[in-house]
PDB file of C-alpha atoms in Angstrom:
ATOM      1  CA  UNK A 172      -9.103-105.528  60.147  1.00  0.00           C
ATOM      2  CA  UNK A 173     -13.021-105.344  61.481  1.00  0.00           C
ATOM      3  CA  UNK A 174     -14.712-102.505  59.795  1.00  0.00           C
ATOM      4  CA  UNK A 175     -17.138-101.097  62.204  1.00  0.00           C
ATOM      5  CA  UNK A 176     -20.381-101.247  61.229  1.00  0.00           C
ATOM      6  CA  UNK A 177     -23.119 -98.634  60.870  1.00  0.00           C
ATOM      7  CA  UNK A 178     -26.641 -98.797  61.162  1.00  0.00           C
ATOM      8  CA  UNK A 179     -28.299 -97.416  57.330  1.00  0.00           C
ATOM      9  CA  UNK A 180     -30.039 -93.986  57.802  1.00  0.00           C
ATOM     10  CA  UNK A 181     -33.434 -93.495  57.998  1.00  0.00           C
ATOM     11  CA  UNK A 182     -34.320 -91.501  54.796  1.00  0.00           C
ATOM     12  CA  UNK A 183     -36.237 -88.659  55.917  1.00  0.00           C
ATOM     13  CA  UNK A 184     -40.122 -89.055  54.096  1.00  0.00           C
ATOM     14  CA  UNK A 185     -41.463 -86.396  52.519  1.00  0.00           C
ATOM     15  CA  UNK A 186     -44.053 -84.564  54.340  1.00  0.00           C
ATOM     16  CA  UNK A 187     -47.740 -85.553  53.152  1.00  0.00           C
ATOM     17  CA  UNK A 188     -48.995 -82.166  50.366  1.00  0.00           C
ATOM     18  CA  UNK A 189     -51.547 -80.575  51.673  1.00  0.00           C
ATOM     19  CA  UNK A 190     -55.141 -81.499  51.051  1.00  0.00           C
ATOM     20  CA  UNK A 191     -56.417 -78.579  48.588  1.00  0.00           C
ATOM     21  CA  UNK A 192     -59.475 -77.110  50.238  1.00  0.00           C
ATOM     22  CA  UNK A 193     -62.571 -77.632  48.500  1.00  0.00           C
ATOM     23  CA  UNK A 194     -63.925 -74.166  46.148  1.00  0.00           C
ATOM     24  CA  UNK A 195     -66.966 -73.023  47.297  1.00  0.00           C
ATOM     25  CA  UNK A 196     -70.100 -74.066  45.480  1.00  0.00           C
ATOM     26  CA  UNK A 197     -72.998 -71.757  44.172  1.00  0.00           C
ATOM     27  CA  UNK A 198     -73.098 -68.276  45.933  1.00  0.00           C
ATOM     28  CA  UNK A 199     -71.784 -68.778  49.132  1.00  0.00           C
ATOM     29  CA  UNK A 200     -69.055 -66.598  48.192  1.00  0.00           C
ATOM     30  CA  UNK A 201     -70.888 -64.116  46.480  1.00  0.00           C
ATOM     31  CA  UNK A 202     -73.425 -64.038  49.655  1.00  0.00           C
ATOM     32  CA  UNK A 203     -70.714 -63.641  52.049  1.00  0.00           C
ATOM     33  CA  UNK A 204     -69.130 -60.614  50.144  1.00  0.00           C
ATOM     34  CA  UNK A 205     -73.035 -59.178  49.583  1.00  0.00           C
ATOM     35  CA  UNK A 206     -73.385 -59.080  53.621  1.00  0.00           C
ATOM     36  CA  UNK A 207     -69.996 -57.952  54.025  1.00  0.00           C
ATOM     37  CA  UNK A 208     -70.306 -54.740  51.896  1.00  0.00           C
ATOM     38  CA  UNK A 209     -73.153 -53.866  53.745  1.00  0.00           C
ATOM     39  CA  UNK A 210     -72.014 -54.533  57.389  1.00  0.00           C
ATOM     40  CA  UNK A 211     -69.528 -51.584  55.907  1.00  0.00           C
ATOM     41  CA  UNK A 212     -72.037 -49.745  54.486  1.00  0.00           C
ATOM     42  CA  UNK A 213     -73.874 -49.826  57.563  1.00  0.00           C
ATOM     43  CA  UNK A 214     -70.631 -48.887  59.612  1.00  0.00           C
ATOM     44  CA  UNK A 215     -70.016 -46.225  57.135  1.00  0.00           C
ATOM     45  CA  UNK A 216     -73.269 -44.034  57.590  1.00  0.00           C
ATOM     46  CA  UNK A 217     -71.908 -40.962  56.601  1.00  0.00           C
ATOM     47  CA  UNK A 218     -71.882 -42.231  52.888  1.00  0.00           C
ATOM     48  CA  UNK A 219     -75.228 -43.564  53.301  1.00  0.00           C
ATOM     49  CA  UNK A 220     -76.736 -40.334  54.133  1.00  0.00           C
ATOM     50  CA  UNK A 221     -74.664 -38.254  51.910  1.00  0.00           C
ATOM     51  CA  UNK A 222     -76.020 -40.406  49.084  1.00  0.00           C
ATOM     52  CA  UNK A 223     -79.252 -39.491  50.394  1.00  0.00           C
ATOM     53  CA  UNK A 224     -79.510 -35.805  51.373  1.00  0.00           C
ATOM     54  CA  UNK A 225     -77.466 -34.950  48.489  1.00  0.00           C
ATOM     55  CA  UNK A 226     -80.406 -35.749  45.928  1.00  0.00           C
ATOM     56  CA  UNK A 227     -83.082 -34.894  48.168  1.00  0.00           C
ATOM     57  CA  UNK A 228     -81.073 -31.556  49.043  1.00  0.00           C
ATOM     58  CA  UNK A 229     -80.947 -30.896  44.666  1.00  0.00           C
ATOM     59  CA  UNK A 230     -84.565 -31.845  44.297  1.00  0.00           C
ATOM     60  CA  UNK A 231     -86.000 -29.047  46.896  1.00  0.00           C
ATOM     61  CA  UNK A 232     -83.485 -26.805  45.495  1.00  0.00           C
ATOM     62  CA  UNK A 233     -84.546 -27.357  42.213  1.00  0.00           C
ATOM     63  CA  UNK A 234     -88.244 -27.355  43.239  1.00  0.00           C
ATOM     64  CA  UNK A 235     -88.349 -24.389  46.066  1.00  0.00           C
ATOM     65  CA  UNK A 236     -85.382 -22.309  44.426  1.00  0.00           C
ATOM     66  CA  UNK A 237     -85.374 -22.562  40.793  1.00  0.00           C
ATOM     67  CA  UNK A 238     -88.641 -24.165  40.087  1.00  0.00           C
ATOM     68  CA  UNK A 239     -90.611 -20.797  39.604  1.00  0.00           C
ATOM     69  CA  UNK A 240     -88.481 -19.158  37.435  1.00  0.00           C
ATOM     70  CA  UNK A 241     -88.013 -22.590  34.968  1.00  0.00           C
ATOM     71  CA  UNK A 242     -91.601 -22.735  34.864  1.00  0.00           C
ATOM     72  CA  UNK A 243     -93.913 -20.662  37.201  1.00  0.00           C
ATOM     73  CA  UNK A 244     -97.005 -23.176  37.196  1.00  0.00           C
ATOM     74  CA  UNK A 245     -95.551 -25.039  39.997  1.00  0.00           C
ATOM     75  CA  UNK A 246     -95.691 -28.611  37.536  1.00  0.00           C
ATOM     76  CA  UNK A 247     -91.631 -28.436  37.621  1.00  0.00           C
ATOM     77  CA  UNK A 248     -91.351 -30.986  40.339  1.00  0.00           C
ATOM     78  CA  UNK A 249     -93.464 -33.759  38.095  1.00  0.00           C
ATOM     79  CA  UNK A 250     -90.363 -32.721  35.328  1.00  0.00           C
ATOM     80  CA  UNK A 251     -86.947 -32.885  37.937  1.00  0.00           C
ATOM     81  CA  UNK A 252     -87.867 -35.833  40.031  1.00  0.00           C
ATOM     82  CA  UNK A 253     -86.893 -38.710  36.666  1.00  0.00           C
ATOM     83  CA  UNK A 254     -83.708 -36.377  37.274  1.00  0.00           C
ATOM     84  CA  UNK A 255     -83.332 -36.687  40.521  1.00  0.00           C
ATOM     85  CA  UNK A 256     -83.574 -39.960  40.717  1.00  0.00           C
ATOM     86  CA  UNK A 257     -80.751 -40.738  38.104  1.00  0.00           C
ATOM     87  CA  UNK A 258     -78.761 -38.116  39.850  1.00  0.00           C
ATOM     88  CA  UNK A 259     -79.097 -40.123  43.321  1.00  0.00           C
ATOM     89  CA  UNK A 260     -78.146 -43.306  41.735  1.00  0.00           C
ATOM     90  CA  UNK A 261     -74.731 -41.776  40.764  1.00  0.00           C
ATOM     91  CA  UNK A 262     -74.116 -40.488  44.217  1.00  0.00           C
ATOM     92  CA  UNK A 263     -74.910 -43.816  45.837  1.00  0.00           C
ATOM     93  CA  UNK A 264     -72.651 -45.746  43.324  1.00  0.00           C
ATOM     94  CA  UNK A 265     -69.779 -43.325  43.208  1.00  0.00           C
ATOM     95  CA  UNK A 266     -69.019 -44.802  46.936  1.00  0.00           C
ATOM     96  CA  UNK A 267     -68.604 -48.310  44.852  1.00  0.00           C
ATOM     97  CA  UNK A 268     -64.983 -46.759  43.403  1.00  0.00           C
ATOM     98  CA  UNK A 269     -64.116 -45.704  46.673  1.00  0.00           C
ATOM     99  CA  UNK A 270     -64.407 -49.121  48.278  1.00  0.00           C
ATOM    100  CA  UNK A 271     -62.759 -51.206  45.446  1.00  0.00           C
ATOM    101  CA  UNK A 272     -59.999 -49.028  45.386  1.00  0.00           C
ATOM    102  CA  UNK A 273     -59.245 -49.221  49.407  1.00  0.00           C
ATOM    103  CA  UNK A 274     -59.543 -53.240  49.016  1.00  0.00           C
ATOM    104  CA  UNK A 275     -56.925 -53.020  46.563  1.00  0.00           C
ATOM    105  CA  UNK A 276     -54.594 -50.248  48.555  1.00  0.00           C
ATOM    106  CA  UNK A 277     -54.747 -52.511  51.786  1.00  0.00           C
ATOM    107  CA  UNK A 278     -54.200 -55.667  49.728  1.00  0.00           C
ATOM    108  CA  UNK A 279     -57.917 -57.973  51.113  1.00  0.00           C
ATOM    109  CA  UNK A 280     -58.411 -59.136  47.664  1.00  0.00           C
ATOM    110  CA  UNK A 281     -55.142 -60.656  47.369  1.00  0.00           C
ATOM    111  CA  UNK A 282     -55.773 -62.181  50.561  1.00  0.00           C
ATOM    112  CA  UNK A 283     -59.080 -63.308  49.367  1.00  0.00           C
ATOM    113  CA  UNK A 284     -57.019 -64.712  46.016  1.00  0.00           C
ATOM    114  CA  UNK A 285     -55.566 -67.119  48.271  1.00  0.00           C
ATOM    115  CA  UNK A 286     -58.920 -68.827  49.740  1.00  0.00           C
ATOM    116  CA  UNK A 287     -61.061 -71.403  47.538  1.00  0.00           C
ATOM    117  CA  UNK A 288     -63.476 -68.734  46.117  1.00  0.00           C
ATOM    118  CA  UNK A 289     -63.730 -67.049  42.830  1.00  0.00           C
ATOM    119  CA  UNK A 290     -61.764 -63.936  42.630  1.00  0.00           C
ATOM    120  CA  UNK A 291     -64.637 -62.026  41.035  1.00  0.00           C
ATOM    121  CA  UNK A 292     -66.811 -62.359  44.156  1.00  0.00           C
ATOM    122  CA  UNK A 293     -65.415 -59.488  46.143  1.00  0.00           C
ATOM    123  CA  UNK A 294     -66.127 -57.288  43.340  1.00  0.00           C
ATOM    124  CA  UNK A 295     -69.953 -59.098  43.043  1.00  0.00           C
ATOM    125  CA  UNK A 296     -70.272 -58.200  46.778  1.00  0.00           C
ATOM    126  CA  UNK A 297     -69.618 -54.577  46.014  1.00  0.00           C
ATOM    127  CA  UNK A 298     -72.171 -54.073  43.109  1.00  0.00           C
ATOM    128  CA  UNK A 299     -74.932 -56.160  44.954  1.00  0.00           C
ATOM    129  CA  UNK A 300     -74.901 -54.599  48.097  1.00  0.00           C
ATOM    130  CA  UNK A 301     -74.444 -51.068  45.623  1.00  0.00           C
ATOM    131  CA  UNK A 302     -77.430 -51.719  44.171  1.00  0.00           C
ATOM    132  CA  UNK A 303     -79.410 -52.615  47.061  1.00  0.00           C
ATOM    133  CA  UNK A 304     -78.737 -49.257  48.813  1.00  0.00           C
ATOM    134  CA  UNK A 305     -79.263 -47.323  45.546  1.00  0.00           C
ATOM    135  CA  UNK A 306     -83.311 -48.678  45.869  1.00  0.00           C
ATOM    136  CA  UNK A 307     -83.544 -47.844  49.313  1.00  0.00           C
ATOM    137  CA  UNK A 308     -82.100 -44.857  48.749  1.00  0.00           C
ATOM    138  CA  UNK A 309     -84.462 -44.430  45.221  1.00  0.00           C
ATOM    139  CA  UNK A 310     -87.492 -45.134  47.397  1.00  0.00           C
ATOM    140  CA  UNK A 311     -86.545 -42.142  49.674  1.00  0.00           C
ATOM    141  CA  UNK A 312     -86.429 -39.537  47.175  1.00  0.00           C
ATOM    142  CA  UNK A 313     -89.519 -40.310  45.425  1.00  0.00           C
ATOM    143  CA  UNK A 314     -90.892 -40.206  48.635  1.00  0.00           C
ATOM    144  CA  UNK A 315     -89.589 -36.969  49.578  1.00  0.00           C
ATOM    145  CA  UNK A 316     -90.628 -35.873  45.772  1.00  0.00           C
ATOM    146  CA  UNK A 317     -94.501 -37.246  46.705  1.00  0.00           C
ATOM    147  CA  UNK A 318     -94.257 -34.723  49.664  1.00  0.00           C
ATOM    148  CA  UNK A 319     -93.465 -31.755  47.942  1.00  0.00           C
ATOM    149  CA  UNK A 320     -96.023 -32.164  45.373  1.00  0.00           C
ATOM    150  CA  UNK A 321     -94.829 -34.286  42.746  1.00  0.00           C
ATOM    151  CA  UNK A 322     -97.724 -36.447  41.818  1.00  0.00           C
ATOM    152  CA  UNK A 323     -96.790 -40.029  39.562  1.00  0.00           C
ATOM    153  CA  UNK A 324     -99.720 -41.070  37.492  1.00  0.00           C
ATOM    154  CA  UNK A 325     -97.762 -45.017  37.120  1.00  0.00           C
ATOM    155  CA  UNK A 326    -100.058 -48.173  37.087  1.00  0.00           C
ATOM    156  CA  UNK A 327     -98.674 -51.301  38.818  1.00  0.00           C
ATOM    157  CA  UNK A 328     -96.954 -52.785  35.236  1.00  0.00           C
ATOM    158  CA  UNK A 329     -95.194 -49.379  34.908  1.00  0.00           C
ATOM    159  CA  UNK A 330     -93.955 -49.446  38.372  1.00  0.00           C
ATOM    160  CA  UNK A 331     -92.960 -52.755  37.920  1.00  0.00           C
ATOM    161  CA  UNK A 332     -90.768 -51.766  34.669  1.00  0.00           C
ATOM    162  CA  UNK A 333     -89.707 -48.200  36.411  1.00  0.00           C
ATOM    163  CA  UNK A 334     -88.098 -50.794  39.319  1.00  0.00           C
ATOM    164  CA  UNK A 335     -86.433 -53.130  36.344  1.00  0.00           C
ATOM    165  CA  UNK A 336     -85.050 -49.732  34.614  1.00  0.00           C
ATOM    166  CA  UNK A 337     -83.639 -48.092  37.826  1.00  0.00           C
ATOM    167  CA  UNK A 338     -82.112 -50.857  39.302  1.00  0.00           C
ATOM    168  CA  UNK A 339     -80.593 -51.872  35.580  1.00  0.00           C
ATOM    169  CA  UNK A 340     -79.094 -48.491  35.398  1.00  0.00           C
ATOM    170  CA  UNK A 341     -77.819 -49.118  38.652  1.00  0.00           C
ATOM    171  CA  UNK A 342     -76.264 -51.989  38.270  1.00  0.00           C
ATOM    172  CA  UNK A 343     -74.327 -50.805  35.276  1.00  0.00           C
ATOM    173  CA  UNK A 344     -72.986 -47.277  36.490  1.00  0.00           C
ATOM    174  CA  UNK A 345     -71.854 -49.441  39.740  1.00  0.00           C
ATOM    175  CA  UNK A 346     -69.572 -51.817  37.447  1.00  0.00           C
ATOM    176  CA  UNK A 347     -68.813 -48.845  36.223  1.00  0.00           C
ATOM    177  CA  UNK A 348     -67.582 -46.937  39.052  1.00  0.00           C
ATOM    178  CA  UNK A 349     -66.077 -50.564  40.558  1.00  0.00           C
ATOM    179  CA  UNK A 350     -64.019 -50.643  37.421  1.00  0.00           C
ATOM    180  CA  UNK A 351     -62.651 -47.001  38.063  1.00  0.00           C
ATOM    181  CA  UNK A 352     -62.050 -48.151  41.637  1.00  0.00           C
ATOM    182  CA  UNK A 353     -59.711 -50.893  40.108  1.00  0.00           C
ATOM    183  CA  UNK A 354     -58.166 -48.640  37.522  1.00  0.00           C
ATOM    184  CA  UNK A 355     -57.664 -45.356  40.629  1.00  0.00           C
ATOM    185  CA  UNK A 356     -54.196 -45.887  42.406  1.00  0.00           C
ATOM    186  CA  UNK A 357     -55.605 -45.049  45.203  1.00  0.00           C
ATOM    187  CA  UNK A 358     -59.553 -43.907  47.247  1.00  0.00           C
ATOM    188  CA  UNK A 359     -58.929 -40.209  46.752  1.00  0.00           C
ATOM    189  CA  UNK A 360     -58.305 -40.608  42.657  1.00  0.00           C
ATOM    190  CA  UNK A 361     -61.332 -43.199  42.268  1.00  0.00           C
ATOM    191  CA  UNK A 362     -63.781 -40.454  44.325  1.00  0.00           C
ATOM    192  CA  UNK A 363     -61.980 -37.609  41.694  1.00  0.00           C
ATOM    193  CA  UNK A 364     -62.673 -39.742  38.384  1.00  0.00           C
ATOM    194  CA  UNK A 365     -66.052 -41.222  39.625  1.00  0.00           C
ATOM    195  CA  UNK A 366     -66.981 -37.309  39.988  1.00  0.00           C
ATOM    196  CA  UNK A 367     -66.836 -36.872  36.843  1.00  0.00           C
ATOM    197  CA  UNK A 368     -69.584 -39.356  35.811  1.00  0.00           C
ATOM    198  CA  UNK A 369     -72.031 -37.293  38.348  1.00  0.00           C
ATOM    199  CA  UNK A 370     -72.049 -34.187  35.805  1.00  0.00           C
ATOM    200  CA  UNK A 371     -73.534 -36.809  33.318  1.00  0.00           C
ATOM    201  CA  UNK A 372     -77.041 -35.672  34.366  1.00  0.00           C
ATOM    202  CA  UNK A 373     -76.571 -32.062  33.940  1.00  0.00           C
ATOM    203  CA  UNK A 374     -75.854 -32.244  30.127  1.00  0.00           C
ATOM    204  CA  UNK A 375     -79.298 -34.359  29.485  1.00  0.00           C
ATOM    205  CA  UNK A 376     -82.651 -33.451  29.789  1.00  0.00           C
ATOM    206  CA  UNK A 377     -82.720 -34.821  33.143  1.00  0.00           C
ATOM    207  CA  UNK A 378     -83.462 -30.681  34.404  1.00  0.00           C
ATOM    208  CA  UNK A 379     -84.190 -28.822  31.711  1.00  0.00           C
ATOM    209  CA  UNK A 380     -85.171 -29.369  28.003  1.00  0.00           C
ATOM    210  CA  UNK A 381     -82.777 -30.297  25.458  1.00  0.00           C
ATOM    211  CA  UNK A 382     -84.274 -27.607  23.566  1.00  0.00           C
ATOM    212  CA  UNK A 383     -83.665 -24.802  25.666  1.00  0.00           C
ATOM    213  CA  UNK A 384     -79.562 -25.713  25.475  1.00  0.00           C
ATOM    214  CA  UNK A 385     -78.014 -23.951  22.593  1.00  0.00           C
ATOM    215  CA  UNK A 386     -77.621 -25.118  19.210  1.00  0.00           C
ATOM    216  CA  UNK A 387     -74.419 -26.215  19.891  1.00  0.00           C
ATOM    217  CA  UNK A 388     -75.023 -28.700  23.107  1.00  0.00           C
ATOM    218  CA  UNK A 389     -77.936 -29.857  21.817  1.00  0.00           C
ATOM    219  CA  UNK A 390     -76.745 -32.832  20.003  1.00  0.00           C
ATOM    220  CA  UNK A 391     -74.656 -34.030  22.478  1.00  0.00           C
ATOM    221  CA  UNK A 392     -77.609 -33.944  25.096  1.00  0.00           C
ATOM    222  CA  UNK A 393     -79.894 -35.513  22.958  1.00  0.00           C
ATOM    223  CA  UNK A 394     -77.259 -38.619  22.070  1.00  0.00           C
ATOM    224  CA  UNK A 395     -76.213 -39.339  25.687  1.00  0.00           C
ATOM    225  CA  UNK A 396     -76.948 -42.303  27.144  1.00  0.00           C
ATOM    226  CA  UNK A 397     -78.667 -40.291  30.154  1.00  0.00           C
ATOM    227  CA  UNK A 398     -81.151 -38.635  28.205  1.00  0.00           C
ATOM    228  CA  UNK A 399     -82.941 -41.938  26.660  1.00  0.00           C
ATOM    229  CA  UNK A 400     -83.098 -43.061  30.428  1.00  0.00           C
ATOM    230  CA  UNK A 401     -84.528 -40.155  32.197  1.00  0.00           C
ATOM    231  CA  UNK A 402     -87.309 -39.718  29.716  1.00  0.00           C
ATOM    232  CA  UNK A 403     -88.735 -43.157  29.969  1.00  0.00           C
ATOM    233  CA  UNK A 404     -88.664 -42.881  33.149  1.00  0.00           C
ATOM    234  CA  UNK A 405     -90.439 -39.929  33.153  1.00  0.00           C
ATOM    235  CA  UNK A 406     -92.906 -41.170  30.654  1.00  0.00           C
ATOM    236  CA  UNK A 407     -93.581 -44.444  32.868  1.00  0.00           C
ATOM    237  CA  UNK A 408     -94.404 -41.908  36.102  1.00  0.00           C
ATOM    238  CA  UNK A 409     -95.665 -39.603  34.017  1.00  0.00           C
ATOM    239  CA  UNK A 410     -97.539 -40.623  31.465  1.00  0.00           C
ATOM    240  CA  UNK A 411     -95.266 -38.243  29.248  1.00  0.00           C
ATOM    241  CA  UNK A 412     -94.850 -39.591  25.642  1.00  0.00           C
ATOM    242  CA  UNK A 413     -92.647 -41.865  24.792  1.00  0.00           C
ATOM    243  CA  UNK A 414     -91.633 -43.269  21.366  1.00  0.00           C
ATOM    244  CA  UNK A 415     -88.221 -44.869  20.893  1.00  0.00           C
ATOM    245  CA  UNK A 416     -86.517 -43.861  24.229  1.00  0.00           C
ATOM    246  CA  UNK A 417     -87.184 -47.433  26.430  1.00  0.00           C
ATOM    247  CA  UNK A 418     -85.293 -49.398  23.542  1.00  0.00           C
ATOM    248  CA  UNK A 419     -82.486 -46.728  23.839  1.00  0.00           C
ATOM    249  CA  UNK A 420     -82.712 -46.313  27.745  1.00  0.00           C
ATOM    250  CA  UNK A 421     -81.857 -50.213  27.889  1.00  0.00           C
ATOM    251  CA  UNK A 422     -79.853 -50.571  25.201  1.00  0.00           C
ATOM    252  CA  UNK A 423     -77.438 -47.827  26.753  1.00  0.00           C
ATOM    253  CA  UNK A 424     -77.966 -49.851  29.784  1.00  0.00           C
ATOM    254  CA  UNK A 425     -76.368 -53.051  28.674  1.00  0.00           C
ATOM    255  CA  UNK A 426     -73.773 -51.697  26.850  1.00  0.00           C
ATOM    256  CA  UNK A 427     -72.025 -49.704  29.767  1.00  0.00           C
ATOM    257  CA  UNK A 428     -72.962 -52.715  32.039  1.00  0.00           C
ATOM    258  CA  UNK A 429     -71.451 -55.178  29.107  1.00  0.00           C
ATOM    259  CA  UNK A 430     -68.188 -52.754  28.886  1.00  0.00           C
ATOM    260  CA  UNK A 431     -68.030 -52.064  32.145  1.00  0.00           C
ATOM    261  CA  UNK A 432     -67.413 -55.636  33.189  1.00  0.00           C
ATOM    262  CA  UNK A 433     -64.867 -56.539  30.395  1.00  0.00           C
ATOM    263  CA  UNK A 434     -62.935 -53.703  31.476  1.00  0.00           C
ATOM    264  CA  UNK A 435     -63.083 -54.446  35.649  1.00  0.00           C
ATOM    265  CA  UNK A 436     -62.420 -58.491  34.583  1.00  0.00           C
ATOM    266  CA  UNK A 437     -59.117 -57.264  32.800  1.00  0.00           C
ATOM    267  CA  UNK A 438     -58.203 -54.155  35.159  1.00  0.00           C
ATOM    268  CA  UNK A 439     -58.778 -57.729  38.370  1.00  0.00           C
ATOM    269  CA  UNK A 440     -56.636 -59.758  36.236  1.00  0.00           C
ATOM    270  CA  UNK A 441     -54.066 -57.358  35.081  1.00  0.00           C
ATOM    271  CA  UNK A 442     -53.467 -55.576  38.911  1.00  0.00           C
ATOM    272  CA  UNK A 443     -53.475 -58.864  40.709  1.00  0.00           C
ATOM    273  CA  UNK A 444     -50.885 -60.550  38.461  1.00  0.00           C
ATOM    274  CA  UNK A 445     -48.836 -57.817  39.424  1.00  0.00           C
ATOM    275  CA  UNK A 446     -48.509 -58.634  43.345  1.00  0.00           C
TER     276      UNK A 446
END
């Protein structure tokens, strides 16, 4: 009996795995992420100008409204602008929280997960561009402050170390507020617990003297990390005293900066495990 023959199978070959795409190198991915939160910031000018007229809107209140009866010489606005300035820093990087928080709702940074980049860049974009709009911003209200009368007394070197302070400060209360943003469920609870934070200023001697609060609220004024900041930089455009209060001011600086990143790192690692 002839057995028919068959011709053997071709075994099917494995398709070729897929070439991993190279990571990529330096700060390209930062960079990209830097000029992509401010093509939104830029899109979004209502936060912008919010951050802006806010501050300027409490300084001539302070100044026009309130500034004769605090002290009737008219030499209030030299005392509120150090304030002010701390005051517009929080309003500019409270927007931070919001924007973290609405990458996470849509789901872009798991996206991003999936390219060759480091998953901290997003969040690097967001603090960079932060603090970049925080100086312009800055830059206003002193300006604003110089036309209602307030009158610095700085040299260049103190200018120099009033930028380095500011945009320090900045740079840590926007970790800060990204972190919340990662820790919010959602971009109406990261604007509610970044709010918070903005009160900050009013328990310091950012607008009045510690000494005029009573005995009670006095220590905790004194001991806040605001109140070390505000007075050297109101000694560096002032020429007010200062003793200890730049070691403090930076001090307080780094540590919320220092905390602020362990926590986001953990809160990025934690929340994007879970998707």
């Amino acid at each position: 009996m002839n057995i028919p023959m068959t011709a053997p199978r071709a075994v099917a070959s494995a398709p070729p795995s897929p070439t991993p795409r190279p990571r990529l190198r330096g700060f390209t991915a930062e960079s990209v992420f830097v000029g992509r939160s401010l093509r939104h910031s830029l899109r979004d000018g209502e936060s912008l100008l919010m951050a802006i007229l806010l501050p300027v809107m409490l300084m001539l209140m302070f100044t026009w409204v309130f500034g004769g009866a605090i002290d009737p010489s008219g030499a209030y606005v030299d005392y509120v602008v150090p304030g002010i300035i701390l005051t517009c820093a929080g309003f500019g990087a409270s927007s931070t929280a919001v924007y973290v928080a609405n990458d996470m709702r849509t789901g872009v940074i798991d996206r991003f997960r999936t390219m060759p980049l480091r998953a901290g860049a997003v969040l690097t974009g967001h603090v960079v561009a932060s603090v970049l709009r925080n100086l312009f911003a800055t830059a206003i209200v002193i300006g604003v402050g110089i036309l209602v009368g307030f009158r610095p007394t700085a040299s260049l070197v103190e200018w120099i170390a009033l930028t380095g302070l500011i945009a320090l400060y900045i740079l840590a209360i926007t970790y800060l507020f990204a972190a919340i943003g990662l820790a919010a469920g959602s971009p109406e609870g990261a604007n509610g617990y970044g709010f918070v934070l903005l009160f900050l200023p009013y328990l310091s001697s950012a607008f009045v003297p510690v000494a005029s609060m009573p005995a009670w609220l006095q220590p905790v004024a004194a001991h806040q990390p605001i109140t070390p900041i505000v007075e050297t930089i109101r000694g560096l455009l002032t020429d007010a005293p200062l003793q200890g209060e730049p070691w403090w001011a930076i001090g307080w600086c780094l540590v919320i900066l220092l905390a602020a990143v362990a926590w986001g790192a953990w809160l990025f690692r934690r929340k994007s495990a879970r998707r």
